[in-house]
């Protein structure tokens, strides 16, 4: 298995045709917003905030699973009612895209690479993409509203089918154990973002280093599955 850190060469890009992104913790640093959201549910139920284990769980899982995890026994229906009375979309304007994300997306598109999203968000992903002007980059967008939540690999299979490519021709960028599991289940190379404790083929500390290597690979020719077709592939 090829393992790459921020200083490796271009072998990990050979034959690459598409890149799939997780949302929370990858495209956006949303941990604080998610904690605020779930703690608000608990507060309205007269309960204390989440502990560290609960915070880690809700960061990775879909909303219904997360609420079931933090709700005390016998109070799940109450917690779901509180959730339905909240408007998570009010928090979306406070989300901050990761540094270098827009530049990376433009470079990936210029290099002829497909891009998709695979997230355990349920019904806000499309709103997030529209709000931040990213919708034009991603197709398809797989959420827990339309496929089984991760770590079930349904969403990954759906993306591979839509793109008509082999698993080794795609990479999945994620930051949690669930992301690593779903990539491994399908045989898709996993790139860990900001989390070197995961088993991954590559570790990314930021998007700038990945962008530089995509530009280099596009210039080299024959490394990526498709070559750079536009002048702004240049760094």
C-alpha angles and dihedrals in degrees: 000000000000112000118194134183130187092287103050127110131250103282092104090062096053110126093358113160104165145017126208122200132206111218113217113061092007113052091020135020096233102150094107092047092049091050090051091050097050094040088054089058090051092046092054088052090053093250132132122256122276122279122233094269092052091048091054091048097051091046090064106030136072118267099255092048090047094051090048089052097052099036115097117244111284095016103082095107090052091050092050090050091052090048092053089053093056126081111219089181088074087069095052096086088058093059115109121209115231114263111269095014097118092047092049093050091052091049094048091051092047089051089057095248123147119235132203141167126231113182142152089230109120114203108351105066096090091048090051093051092048093046093053098039096246103115093099092062100057132069122183111025112195118196136168087258093069105025136032111281120259135298083048103089098217093112093051092051090049092054093048090050093048092051094039093223137128121258093250089057092064135061129204120210113205141144107212140066089251089059092050091049096051093048091048093049091060099035095247116147110253122218112195115216116209094338118093093173090079127088104251144150091230137017120213123196092179141352096249095074091049091050092053091052093047088053090049093048092049090052092048093057123210092048100088120053087247127024129237109279101179133063094235091070081092114103 
